[in-house]
Coordinates of C-alpha atoms and ligand atoms in Angstrom, one line a residue:
Chain A
M1 CA 46.2 -26.8 -14.3
D2 CA 44.8 -30.3 -14.6
A3 CA 41.7 -31.6 -12.8
R4 CA 42.6 -32.7 -9.3
P5 CA 41.1 -36.0 -8.3
T6 CA 40.4 -34.5 -4.9
D7 CA 37.7 -32.2 -6.4
L8 CA 34.9 -34.1 -4.7
M9 CA 32.0 -32.2 -6.2
P10 CA 32.0 -31.1 -9.8
A11 CA 32.1 -27.4 -9.6
A12 CA 29.2 -27.0 -12.0
A13 CA 26.8 -28.6 -9.6
V14 CA 27.0 -25.9 -7.0
P15 CA 25.5 -22.9 -8.9
A16 CA 23.0 -25.2 -10.5
R17 CA 21.6 -26.2 -7.1
R18 CA 21.8 -22.7 -5.9
S19 CA 19.7 -21.5 -8.8
D20 CA 17.1 -24.3 -8.3
F21 CA 16.9 -23.2 -4.7
N22 CA 16.4 -19.6 -5.7
R23 CA 13.7 -20.5 -8.1
A24 CA 11.8 -22.4 -5.5
L25 CA 12.2 -19.6 -3.0
Y26 CA 11.1 -16.9 -5.5
T27 CA 8.1 -19.0 -6.7
G28 CA 6.9 -19.6 -3.2
L29 CA 7.2 -16.0 -2.2
A30 CA 5.6 -14.9 -5.5
V31 CA 2.5 -17.0 -5.0
L32 CA 2.0 -15.9 -1.4
G33 CA 2.7 -12.3 -2.3
L34 CA 0.3 -12.4 -5.3
A35 CA -2.6 -13.6 -3.1
C36 CA -1.9 -10.9 -0.5
I37 CA -1.6 -8.2 -3.2
V38 CA -4.8 -9.0 -5.0
A39 CA -6.8 -9.1 -1.7
A40 CA -5.0 -6.1 -0.1
P41 CA -7.3 -3.2 -1.2
F42 CA -10.2 -4.9 0.7
A43 CA -8.2 -4.7 4.0
I44 CA -6.1 -1.5 3.5
Y45 CA -6.9 1.9 2.1
P46 CA -6.2 1.6 -1.7
V47 CA -4.6 5.0 -2.1
F48 CA -2.0 4.1 0.4
L49 CA -1.3 0.8 -1.3
M50 CA -1.0 2.6 -4.7
K51 CA 1.5 5.0 -3.1
I52 CA 3.6 2.0 -2.1
L53 CA 3.3 0.5 -5.6
C54 CA 4.4 3.8 -7.2
F55 CA 7.4 4.0 -4.9
A56 CA 8.2 0.3 -5.4
L57 CA 8.4 0.9 -9.1
F58 CA 10.5 4.0 -8.6
A59 CA 12.9 2.1 -6.3
A60 CA 13.1 -0.8 -8.7
A61 CA 14.0 1.6 -11.5
F62 CA 16.7 3.1 -9.3
N63 CA 17.9 -0.4 -8.3
L64 CA 18.4 -1.3 -12.0
L65 CA 21.1 1.4 -12.0
I66 CA 22.8 1.0 -8.6
G67 CA 22.3 -2.7 -8.2
Y68 CA 23.1 -3.9 -11.7
V69 CA 25.4 -1.2 -13.2
G70 CA 26.9 0.0 -10.0
L71 CA 26.1 3.7 -10.6
L72 CA 24.8 5.8 -7.7
S73 CA 22.5 8.5 -9.1
F74 CA 21.6 11.3 -6.9
G75 CA 19.2 12.8 -9.4
H76 CA 16.4 10.3 -9.9
A77 CA 13.8 12.8 -8.6
A78 CA 14.3 14.6 -11.9
F79 CA 12.9 11.6 -13.8
F80 CA 10.2 10.8 -11.2
G81 CA 9.1 14.4 -11.0
G82 CA 9.6 15.1 -14.7
G83 CA 7.3 12.1 -15.4
A84 CA 4.7 13.3 -12.9
Y85 CA 4.6 16.8 -14.4
A86 CA 4.5 15.5 -17.9
S87 CA 1.7 13.1 -17.2
A88 CA -0.3 15.6 -15.2
H89 CA 0.0 18.2 -18.0
A90 CA -1.0 15.7 -20.7
L91 CA -4.0 14.5 -18.7
K92 CA -5.2 17.9 -17.5
V93 CA -4.3 20.4 -20.2
W94 CA -4.3 18.3 -23.3
G95 CA -7.0 15.9 -22.0
W96 CA -5.2 12.8 -23.0
P97 CA -6.5 9.4 -21.9
P98 CA -4.8 8.0 -18.9
E99 CA -2.8 5.2 -20.7
L100 CA -1.3 7.7 -23.1
G101 CA -0.7 10.3 -20.3
I102 CA 1.3 7.8 -18.2
L103 CA 3.3 6.7 -21.2
F104 CA 4.1 10.3 -21.9
G105 CA 5.5 10.6 -18.4
A106 CA 7.7 7.6 -19.0
A107 CA 8.9 9.0 -22.4
V108 CA 9.7 12.4 -20.8
G109 CA 11.6 10.5 -18.0
A110 CA 13.6 8.6 -20.6
L111 CA 14.4 11.7 -22.6
L112 CA 15.6 13.5 -19.5
G113 CA 17.7 10.4 -18.7
L114 CA 19.2 10.6 -22.1
V115 CA 20.2 14.2 -21.7
M116 CA 21.5 13.9 -18.2
G117 CA 23.1 10.6 -18.9
F118 CA 25.0 12.1 -21.8
F119 CA 26.7 14.5 -19.4
A120 CA 27.1 12.2 -16.5
I121 CA 27.8 8.7 -17.7
R122 CA 31.6 9.1 -18.1
R123 CA 32.0 10.1 -14.5
Q124 CA 32.9 7.6 -11.9
G125 CA 31.7 7.1 -8.3
I126 CA 31.0 10.2 -6.3
Y127 CA 31.5 12.5 -9.3
F128 CA 28.7 10.7 -11.0
A129 CA 26.5 11.2 -7.9
M130 CA 27.4 14.9 -7.8
I131 CA 26.8 15.6 -11.5
T132 CA 23.4 13.9 -11.5
L133 CA 22.5 15.9 -8.4
A134 CA 23.6 19.1 -10.1
L135 CA 21.6 18.3 -13.3
A136 CA 18.5 17.3 -11.3
Q137 CA 18.7 20.6 -9.4
M138 CA 18.6 22.3 -12.8
V139 CA 15.4 20.4 -13.6
F140 CA 14.0 21.4 -10.2
F141 CA 14.6 25.1 -10.9
V142 CA 13.0 24.8 -14.4
C143 CA 10.0 23.3 -12.7
L144 CA 9.9 26.1 -10.1
Q145 CA 10.1 28.8 -12.8
A146 CA 8.3 27.4 -15.8
P147 CA 4.7 28.5 -16.3
F148 CA 3.2 25.1 -17.1
T149 CA 4.2 23.5 -13.7
G150 CA 2.1 25.8 -11.6
G151 CA 5.0 27.0 -9.4
E152 CA 4.4 26.4 -5.7
D153 CA 0.9 25.0 -6.2
G154 CA 2.0 22.4 -8.8
I155 CA -0.6 20.8 -11.1
Q156 CA -3.7 20.0 -9.1
N157 CA -7.0 18.2 -9.8
V158 CA -5.5 16.0 -12.5
P159 CA -8.4 14.0 -14.0
R160 CA -8.1 10.3 -13.6
G161 CA -10.3 9.6 -16.6
F162 CA -11.4 6.4 -18.1
L163 CA -9.2 3.6 -19.3
L164 CA -9.7 1.8 -22.6
G165 CA -11.9 4.5 -24.2
G166 CA -14.3 4.8 -21.3
L167 CA -14.5 1.2 -20.2
I168 CA -12.9 1.4 -16.8
D169 CA -13.7 4.3 -14.5
L170 CA -10.4 5.2 -12.7
S171 CA -12.1 7.5 -10.3
V172 CA -13.1 4.3 -8.5
N173 CA -10.1 3.6 -6.2
L174 CA -10.4 -0.2 -6.5
N175 CA -10.3 0.0 -10.3
L176 CA -7.3 2.2 -10.3
Y177 CA -5.6 0.0 -7.8
Y178 CA -5.6 -3.0 -10.2
V179 CA -4.4 -0.7 -13.0
V180 CA -1.5 0.6 -10.9
L181 CA -0.7 -3.0 -9.8
A182 CA -0.5 -4.0 -13.5
I183 CA 1.8 -1.0 -14.3
T184 CA 4.1 -1.8 -11.3
A185 CA 4.1 -5.5 -12.2
F186 CA 5.1 -4.6 -15.8
G187 CA 7.8 -2.3 -14.5
L188 CA 9.2 -4.9 -12.1
F189 CA 9.1 -7.5 -14.9
A190 CA 10.9 -5.1 -17.2
V191 CA 13.7 -4.7 -14.7
W192 CA 13.9 -8.5 -14.2
R193 CA 13.9 -9.0 -18.0
V194 CA 16.7 -6.5 -18.5
V195 CA 18.9 -7.9 -15.7
H196 CA 18.5 -11.5 -17.1
S197 CA 19.1 -10.7 -20.7
P198 CA 22.2 -10.7 -23.0
F199 CA 22.3 -6.9 -22.3
G200 CA 22.2 -7.6 -18.6
A201 CA 25.1 -10.0 -18.9
V202 CA 27.2 -7.3 -20.5
L203 CA 26.2 -4.9 -17.7
Q204 CA 27.3 -7.4 -15.1
A205 CA 30.6 -7.9 -16.9
I206 CA 31.2 -4.1 -16.9
R207 CA 30.4 -3.9 -13.2
E208 CA 32.7 -6.8 -12.4
N209 CA 35.7 -5.5 -14.4
E210 CA 35.3 -2.4 -16.6
P211 CA 38.8 -2.2 -18.1
R212 CA 38.5 -5.9 -19.1
A213 CA 35.1 -5.3 -20.7
I214 CA 36.7 -2.4 -22.7
S215 CA 39.6 -4.6 -23.7
L216 CA 37.1 -7.2 -25.1
G217 CA 35.8 -4.4 -27.3
Y218 CA 32.7 -3.3 -25.4
R219 CA 32.0 0.5 -25.7
V220 CA 31.0 0.5 -22.0
D221 CA 29.6 4.1 -21.9
R222 CA 26.9 3.1 -24.4
Y223 CA 25.7 0.2 -22.3
K224 CA 25.7 2.3 -19.1
L225 CA 23.8 5.1 -20.9
G226 CA 21.3 2.5 -22.2
A227 CA 20.7 1.3 -18.6
F228 CA 20.5 4.9 -17.4
V229 CA 17.8 5.7 -19.9
M230 CA 15.8 2.6 -19.1
S231 CA 16.1 3.4 -15.4
A232 CA 15.0 7.0 -16.0
G233 CA 12.1 5.9 -18.2
L234 CA 10.8 3.5 -15.5
A235 CA 11.2 6.3 -12.9
G236 CA 9.2 8.5 -15.2
L237 CA 6.5 5.8 -15.5
A238 CA 6.4 5.7 -11.7
G239 CA 6.1 9.5 -11.5
G240 CA 3.3 9.6 -14.1
T241 CA 1.4 6.9 -12.3
K242 CA 1.8 8.7 -9.0
A243 CA 0.4 11.9 -10.6
L244 CA -2.7 9.9 -11.7
V245 CA -3.2 8.3 -8.3
F246 CA -2.9 11.6 -6.3
Q247 CA -4.2 13.7 -9.1
L248 CA -1.3 16.0 -8.3
A249 CA 2.2 16.8 -9.5
T250 CA 4.2 19.2 -7.2
L251 CA 7.8 20.4 -6.6
T252 CA 8.1 17.6 -3.9
D253 CA 8.3 15.1 -6.8
V254 CA 11.4 16.8 -8.3
A255 CA 13.1 17.9 -5.1
W256 CA 16.4 16.4 -4.1
Q257 CA 14.8 14.9 -1.0
M258 CA 12.9 12.6 -3.4
S259 CA 16.2 11.4 -4.8
G260 CA 17.4 10.7 -1.2
E261 CA 14.2 8.9 -0.4
V262 CA 14.6 6.4 -3.3
I263 CA 18.2 5.7 -2.3
L264 CA 17.0 5.1 1.2
M265 CA 14.2 2.7 0.1
T266 CA 16.6 0.7 -2.1
L267 CA 19.3 0.4 0.5
L268 CA 16.8 -0.6 3.1
G269 CA 15.3 -3.3 1.0
G270 CA 18.5 -4.6 -0.5
I271 CA 20.6 -3.3 -3.5
G272 CA 20.8 -5.7 -6.4
T273 CA 17.9 -7.9 -5.3
L274 CA 14.7 -7.9 -7.2
P275 CA 12.2 -7.8 -4.3
G276 CA 14.4 -5.5 -2.2
P277 CA 13.1 -2.1 -3.6
V278 CA 9.5 -3.3 -3.1
V279 CA 10.1 -4.2 0.5
G280 CA 12.1 -0.9 1.1
A281 CA 9.3 1.2 -0.5
A282 CA 6.6 -0.5 1.6
L283 CA 8.6 0.0 4.8
V284 CA 9.4 3.7 4.2
A285 CA 5.8 4.5 3.1
A286 CA 4.4 2.7 6.1
L287 CA 6.7 4.5 8.5
E288 CA 5.8 7.9 6.9
H289 CA 2.1 7.0 7.1
Y290 CA 2.0 6.0 10.7
F291 CA 4.2 8.8 12.0
A292 CA 2.7 11.5 9.8
T293 CA 0.1 12.3 12.5
S294 CA 2.6 12.1 15.4
S295 CA 4.3 15.3 16.6
F296 CA 7.7 13.6 16.2
P297 CA 9.3 14.5 12.9
V298 CA 9.0 11.6 10.5
T299 CA 12.4 12.3 8.9
I300 CA 14.1 11.5 12.2
I301 CA 12.2 8.2 12.5
T302 CA 13.2 7.1 9.0
G303 CA 16.7 8.2 9.7
L304 CA 16.9 6.1 12.8
V305 CA 15.3 3.1 11.1
F306 CA 17.8 3.5 8.3
M307 CA 20.8 3.6 10.7
A308 CA 19.5 0.6 12.5
C309 CA 19.1 -1.3 9.3
V310 CA 22.5 -0.4 8.0
L311 CA 24.1 -1.5 11.2
L312 CA 22.1 -4.7 11.6
F313 CA 21.9 -5.9 8.0
R314 CA 24.3 -4.3 5.6
R315 CA 22.9 -6.1 2.6
G316 CA 19.4 -4.6 3.2
I317 CA 16.5 -6.6 4.5
V318 CA 15.9 -8.8 1.5
G319 CA 19.7 -9.1 0.8
E320 CA 20.3 -10.3 4.3
V321 CA 17.5 -12.8 4.3
L322 CA 18.7 -14.3 1.0
H323 CA 22.3 -14.4 2.3
R324 CA 21.3 -16.3 5.5
L325 CA 19.1 -18.7 3.5
R326 CA 21.9 -19.4 1.1
R327 CA 24.5 -20.0 3.7
R328 CA 22.6 -22.8 5.2
Chain B
M1 CA 61.7 -11.7 -42.9
T2 CA 60.2 -9.3 -45.4
T3 CA 56.6 -9.4 -44.1
A4 CA 55.0 -6.1 -43.5
P5 CA 54.7 -4.9 -39.9
I6 CA 51.2 -5.4 -38.4
L7 CA 51.8 -2.7 -35.8
T8 CA 54.1 0.3 -35.8
A9 CA 54.6 2.9 -33.2
T10 CA 56.6 6.1 -33.9
G11 CA 57.9 8.6 -31.4
L12 CA 55.6 7.4 -28.6
K13 CA 55.8 9.6 -25.6
K14 CA 53.9 9.7 -22.3
E15 CA 54.4 12.1 -19.5
F16 CA 52.8 11.8 -16.1
R17 CA 53.0 15.3 -14.6
G18 CA 56.3 16.0 -16.1
F19 CA 57.7 12.5 -15.5
K20 CA 58.6 11.0 -18.9
A21 CA 57.5 7.4 -18.4
V22 CA 57.8 6.7 -22.2
N23 CA 60.2 8.9 -24.1
G24 CA 60.2 8.5 -27.9
V25 CA 59.6 4.8 -28.4
D26 CA 59.7 3.4 -32.0
L27 CA 58.4 -0.1 -32.3
S28 CA 57.6 -2.3 -35.3
I29 CA 55.9 -5.7 -34.8
R30 CA 56.2 -8.1 -37.7
E31 CA 53.0 -10.0 -38.6
G32 CA 53.2 -13.6 -37.4
S33 CA 56.0 -13.1 -34.9
I34 CA 56.2 -13.5 -31.2
H35 CA 57.8 -10.3 -30.0
A36 CA 59.0 -9.7 -26.5
L37 CA 59.2 -6.4 -24.7
I38 CA 61.6 -6.6 -21.8
G39 CA 63.3 -4.2 -19.4
P40 CA 63.7 -3.5 -15.7
N41 CA 60.7 -2.6 -13.5
G42 CA 59.5 0.9 -14.2
A43 CA 61.0 0.9 -17.7
G44 CA 57.6 1.8 -19.1
K45 CA 56.5 -1.5 -20.6
T46 CA 53.0 -1.5 -19.2
T47 CA 52.7 2.2 -20.2
V48 CA 53.7 1.3 -23.8
F49 CA 51.0 -1.4 -23.8
N50 CA 48.5 1.2 -22.6
L51 CA 49.5 3.5 -25.4
L52 CA 49.4 0.9 -28.1
T53 CA 45.9 -0.1 -27.1
Q54 CA 44.8 3.5 -26.5
F55 CA 43.9 2.9 -22.8
L56 CA 46.2 5.9 -22.4
K57 CA 46.5 8.7 -25.0
P58 CA 50.1 9.4 -25.9
T59 CA 51.5 12.9 -25.2
A60 CA 53.1 12.6 -28.7
G61 CA 53.6 9.9 -31.3
R62 CA 51.5 7.7 -33.5
V63 CA 50.3 4.1 -33.5
V64 CA 49.5 2.5 -36.9
Y65 CA 47.8 -0.9 -37.0
R66 CA 47.5 -2.6 -40.4
G67 CA 48.2 0.7 -42.2
R68 CA 45.5 2.5 -40.2
D69 CA 46.3 5.3 -37.7
I70 CA 44.6 4.2 -34.5
T71 CA 45.9 6.9 -32.2
A72 CA 42.6 8.7 -31.9
L73 CA 40.4 5.6 -31.5
P74 CA 38.7 4.7 -28.2
P75 CA 40.2 1.5 -26.6
A76 CA 37.1 -0.6 -27.2
D77 CA 37.3 0.2 -30.9
V78 CA 40.9 -0.8 -31.0
A79 CA 39.9 -4.2 -29.6
R80 CA 37.3 -4.5 -32.3
L81 CA 40.0 -4.2 -34.9
G82 CA 41.6 -7.4 -33.6
L83 CA 44.2 -5.9 -31.3
V84 CA 43.4 -7.4 -27.9
R85 CA 45.4 -7.0 -24.7
S86 CA 45.6 -8.7 -21.3
F87 CA 46.5 -6.9 -18.1
Q88 CA 49.4 -7.2 -15.8
I89 CA 47.0 -7.7 -12.9
S90 CA 44.9 -10.7 -13.8
A91 CA 41.7 -9.6 -15.5
V92 CA 38.8 -11.9 -15.1
F93 CA 35.2 -11.3 -14.1
P94 CA 35.5 -12.6 -10.6
K95 CA 31.9 -13.5 -9.7
L96 CA 31.2 -15.1 -13.1
T97 CA 31.9 -18.7 -13.7
A98 CA 34.8 -19.6 -16.0
L99 CA 32.3 -20.5 -18.7
A100 CA 30.5 -17.2 -18.3
N101 CA 33.8 -15.3 -18.5
V102 CA 34.5 -16.7 -21.9
R103 CA 30.9 -16.2 -23.0
V104 CA 31.3 -12.4 -22.4
A105 CA 33.8 -12.3 -25.2
L106 CA 31.8 -14.7 -27.4
Q107 CA 28.7 -12.6 -26.9
R108 CA 30.2 -9.6 -28.7
K109 CA 31.4 -11.7 -31.6
A110 CA 27.8 -13.2 -31.9
S111 CA 26.2 -9.7 -31.5
L112 CA 24.2 -10.8 -28.5
T113 CA 25.0 -7.7 -26.5
T114 CA 22.1 -5.2 -26.7
Q115 CA 19.1 -7.4 -26.6
F116 CA 17.5 -6.4 -23.3
W117 CA 14.2 -8.0 -24.1
R118 CA 15.4 -11.5 -24.6
S119 CA 16.1 -14.1 -22.0
S120 CA 19.8 -14.6 -21.2
R121 CA 19.1 -18.3 -22.0
V122 CA 19.9 -17.5 -25.6
L123 CA 23.5 -17.2 -24.4
S124 CA 23.7 -20.9 -23.7
G125 CA 24.0 -21.3 -27.5
L126 CA 27.6 -20.1 -27.0
D127 CA 28.4 -22.7 -24.3
D128 CA 29.8 -25.3 -26.7
R129 CA 32.3 -22.9 -28.2
A130 CA 33.1 -21.6 -24.7
R131 CA 33.8 -25.1 -23.4
S132 CA 36.1 -25.9 -26.3
L133 CA 38.0 -22.7 -25.6
L134 CA 38.3 -23.7 -21.9
A135 CA 39.5 -27.1 -23.0
D136 CA 42.2 -25.5 -25.2
V137 CA 43.7 -24.0 -22.0
G138 CA 43.1 -27.0 -19.8
L139 CA 40.2 -25.6 -17.8
E140 CA 37.4 -27.9 -19.1
S141 CA 36.8 -29.3 -15.6
H142 CA 36.6 -25.8 -14.1
A143 CA 33.9 -24.4 -16.4
G144 CA 31.4 -24.1 -13.5
S145 CA 33.9 -22.6 -10.9
E146 CA 33.7 -18.9 -10.1
A147 CA 36.7 -17.2 -11.6
A148 CA 37.6 -15.7 -8.2
D149 CA 38.1 -19.2 -6.8
L150 CA 40.6 -20.3 -9.4
S151 CA 44.3 -20.5 -8.7
Y152 CA 46.5 -17.7 -10.1
G153 CA 47.8 -19.8 -12.9
R154 CA 44.2 -20.9 -13.9
K155 CA 43.1 -17.3 -13.8
R156 CA 45.8 -16.4 -16.4
A157 CA 44.8 -19.4 -18.5
L158 CA 41.1 -18.2 -18.3
E159 CA 42.2 -14.8 -19.4
I160 CA 43.9 -16.3 -22.4
A161 CA 40.9 -18.4 -23.3
T162 CA 38.6 -15.3 -23.0
T163 CA 41.0 -13.3 -25.2
L164 CA 41.2 -16.1 -27.8
A165 CA 37.4 -16.1 -28.0
L166 CA 37.7 -12.8 -29.9
E167 CA 39.9 -14.4 -32.4
P168 CA 42.4 -11.5 -32.3
D169 CA 45.1 -10.9 -34.9
L170 CA 47.4 -9.4 -32.4
L171 CA 47.6 -10.4 -28.8
L172 CA 49.3 -8.1 -26.2
L173 CA 50.2 -10.1 -23.1
D174 CA 51.5 -8.2 -20.1
E175 CA 53.6 -10.5 -17.9
P176 CA 51.4 -13.6 -18.6
M177 CA 53.6 -15.7 -16.3
A178 CA 54.2 -13.4 -13.4
G179 CA 53.6 -15.1 -10.1
M180 CA 53.1 -18.5 -11.6
A181 CA 54.2 -21.7 -10.2
H182 CA 57.0 -23.4 -12.1
E183 CA 54.9 -26.2 -13.7
D184 CA 52.4 -23.6 -14.9
I185 CA 55.0 -21.6 -16.7
G186 CA 55.8 -24.5 -19.0
R187 CA 52.2 -25.0 -19.7
V188 CA 51.3 -21.4 -20.5
S189 CA 54.5 -21.1 -22.5
E190 CA 53.3 -24.0 -24.7
L191 CA 49.9 -22.5 -24.8
I192 CA 51.3 -19.2 -26.1
R193 CA 53.3 -21.0 -28.7
T194 CA 50.1 -22.8 -29.9
V195 CA 47.9 -19.8 -30.0
A196 CA 50.6 -17.8 -31.8
V197 CA 50.2 -20.0 -34.9
G198 CA 48.5 -17.7 -37.4
R199 CA 48.7 -14.7 -35.0
T200 CA 51.0 -12.1 -33.8
V201 CA 52.0 -11.9 -30.1
L202 CA 53.6 -9.0 -28.3
M203 CA 54.4 -9.9 -24.7
V204 CA 56.1 -8.4 -21.7
E205 CA 58.0 -11.1 -19.8
H206 CA 60.6 -11.1 -17.1
N207 CA 61.4 -14.8 -17.3
L208 CA 64.3 -14.7 -19.8
S209 CA 64.5 -18.4 -20.5
V210 CA 60.9 -18.2 -21.7
V211 CA 61.7 -15.2 -23.9
A212 CA 64.7 -17.0 -25.3
D213 CA 62.7 -20.1 -26.0
L214 CA 59.5 -18.5 -27.4
C215 CA 60.3 -15.1 -29.0
D216 CA 61.5 -14.3 -32.5
R217 CA 62.4 -10.8 -31.6
V218 CA 63.2 -8.8 -28.5
T219 CA 62.9 -5.1 -27.7
V220 CA 64.7 -3.9 -24.6
L221 CA 63.2 -0.9 -22.9
A222 CA 65.0 1.1 -20.2
R223 CA 63.9 4.4 -18.6
G224 CA 61.2 4.9 -21.2
E225 CA 63.5 4.5 -24.2
V226 CA 64.4 1.6 -26.5
L227 CA 67.8 0.4 -25.6
A228 CA 68.2 -2.4 -28.1
E229 CA 66.2 -4.5 -30.5
G230 CA 66.9 -7.8 -32.4
S231 CA 67.0 -11.5 -31.8
Y232 CA 67.4 -12.7 -28.3
D233 CA 71.0 -13.8 -28.9
A234 CA 72.0 -10.5 -30.5
V235 CA 70.3 -8.5 -27.8
S236 CA 71.7 -10.5 -24.9
R237 CA 75.3 -9.9 -26.3
D238 CA 74.8 -6.2 -26.4
P239 CA 77.0 -4.7 -23.6
R240 CA 74.6 -1.9 -22.9
V241 CA 71.7 -4.3 -22.3
R242 CA 73.9 -6.5 -20.1
E243 CA 74.8 -3.5 -18.1
A244 CA 71.3 -2.1 -17.8
Y245 CA 69.3 -5.3 -17.4
M246 CA 70.9 -8.6 -17.7
G247 CA 74.2 -8.3 -15.8
S248 CA 73.1 -10.4 -12.9
E249 CA 71.4 -13.1 -15.0
D250 CA 74.3 -13.6 -17.3
A251 CA 77.0 -14.4 -14.9
Ligands
ADP401 N1 49.2 6.5 -14.2 C1 50.5 6.8 -13.8 N2 50.7 8.0 -13.2 C2 52.0 8.3 -12.8 N3 53.0 7.6 -13.1 C3 52.9 6.4 -13.7 C4 51.6 6.0 -14.1 N4 51.7 4.8 -14.7 C5 53.0 4.5 -14.7 N5 53.7 5.5 -14.1 C6 55.2 5.5 -13.9 O1 55.8 5.3 -15.2 C7 56.9 4.4 -15.0 C8 56.7 3.2 -15.9 O2 55.7 2.4 -15.4 P1 55.3 1.0 -16.1 O3 54.9 1.3 -17.5 O4 54.2 0.4 -15.3 O5 56.6 0.2 -16.0 P2 56.9 -1.4 -16.3 O6 55.6 -2.0 -16.7 O7 58.0 -1.4 -17.3 O8 57.3 -2.0 -14.9 C9 57.0 4.1 -13.6 O9 58.0 4.9 -13.0 C10 55.6 4.4 -13.0 O10 55.7 4.8 -11.7
MG402 MG1 54.4 -3.5 -16.0

């Protein structure tokens, strides 16, 4: 077990260089991306961009769970839709200001996450996916039946209101765009922060070898539940923001297809990569947008794109790009 | 010889769908000793480890650690009491570096586990301690290697360093030398002797010369039951043990 003189390169040098490389890559991409993002609403319809941002945040929240804890939830629509209904209700019926309304959506998402996580977190693999799906379907039926959700119509004409006590008029799309951009940026930063924190290090250890983490004294269920609640809260934030943008919360937001869609986006973009969910969300939203007017069913198109991506790059788009760059 | 036992198990039983893998095992581990649990493959040694650490719940029986009944505790809480196990199949965090592997254990001791709002850079405060633990097991020059890339013997050494990071009172080692090259066996054997100072060790081991050399006390398990217990010399003279287990080695 002694050091071999044939070890040409000190082992520590390799990850250090790799992380330098990553940092340069991410910084470059970030600067370029930032310029595009700030200028984007002058070239592209802002509501469409805001839709992408909301779904990017939703997918990033989902990715926190599947990419960094290794849990496949099939019930994230419950948090997204729950957040959307909660925000819409707070904004329209209670007349709350938009910042509080959106926060309320995030809180309801987190609370739903706590309850669902409590029942699901001990299950493994496909059982976890099944139980989250079952619980999310219960949320769906509550939303279908409950009086405050407006049944088939949903909650319509949600007022966008004014931010900061009347200072910023959110009915102006351009204003709202920058607010949504800030919310999404905050959400993505939150995911990044959690992943690269002491808590994130424990999550990684649990994902790598759960029995070993237990034998080191980690109560792994609590860490998983913590991550689940964070993911649900951010999904609720995404749902609440979506309700503000479209001034609408409907059954589509809590339906199981929404859970499927966020899985699709995250897989397409790249599980366990920070930009992956953003890229995946943009791609799916763009596909849906451009094929929405065609007579060809859009679900078939996204399905085909999905299959092609899975066959061509198993790591997702961003995952594959990073992998190829690293190998060089 | 009069020191109180640190761990006692009484009437431990575990059935797997009617199959009695462990059938009424009584065990008493003296504080400060190195105690071996030996027996043929399938005797139930690993299952006993799982029962002692609560990774499996016994069908019947009790486990008492330092006077406290731990039979109902979750396994993570058992580890928190200072009873830490290793696994028969090497248990490292494969994609983490050797340094980060040890840090996972140090993190819990330092209560740096739930802060999700802080940068993981705070963990570098644990690096010095982690490096010195790696040095203790001869891995100082491999601190930056991914655990998956280490040789088998080094993985086991890394496991021991990670376990020691918790400063456990009682170490349970499941076949720490299985599959190791000859020169590694001597090293790890010395390592166990060193770490056992001021601690108690219970180990499953097939290499009987290691057991003879290292252990104060030996319990022989066969078909889920205790066949004999005592010093290595006494146990190895027991005709039933020779018949069940050592016949071939003793010729
Ligand atoms: N989870 C399990 N389910 C069913 N049988 C098991 C399980 N674990 C162990 N066994 C059986 O119990 C017996 C004892 O196994 P084990 O404790 O691993 O033996 P040892 O470590 O002494 O080689 C074996 O016959 C094994 O097949
Ligand atoms: Mg075994």
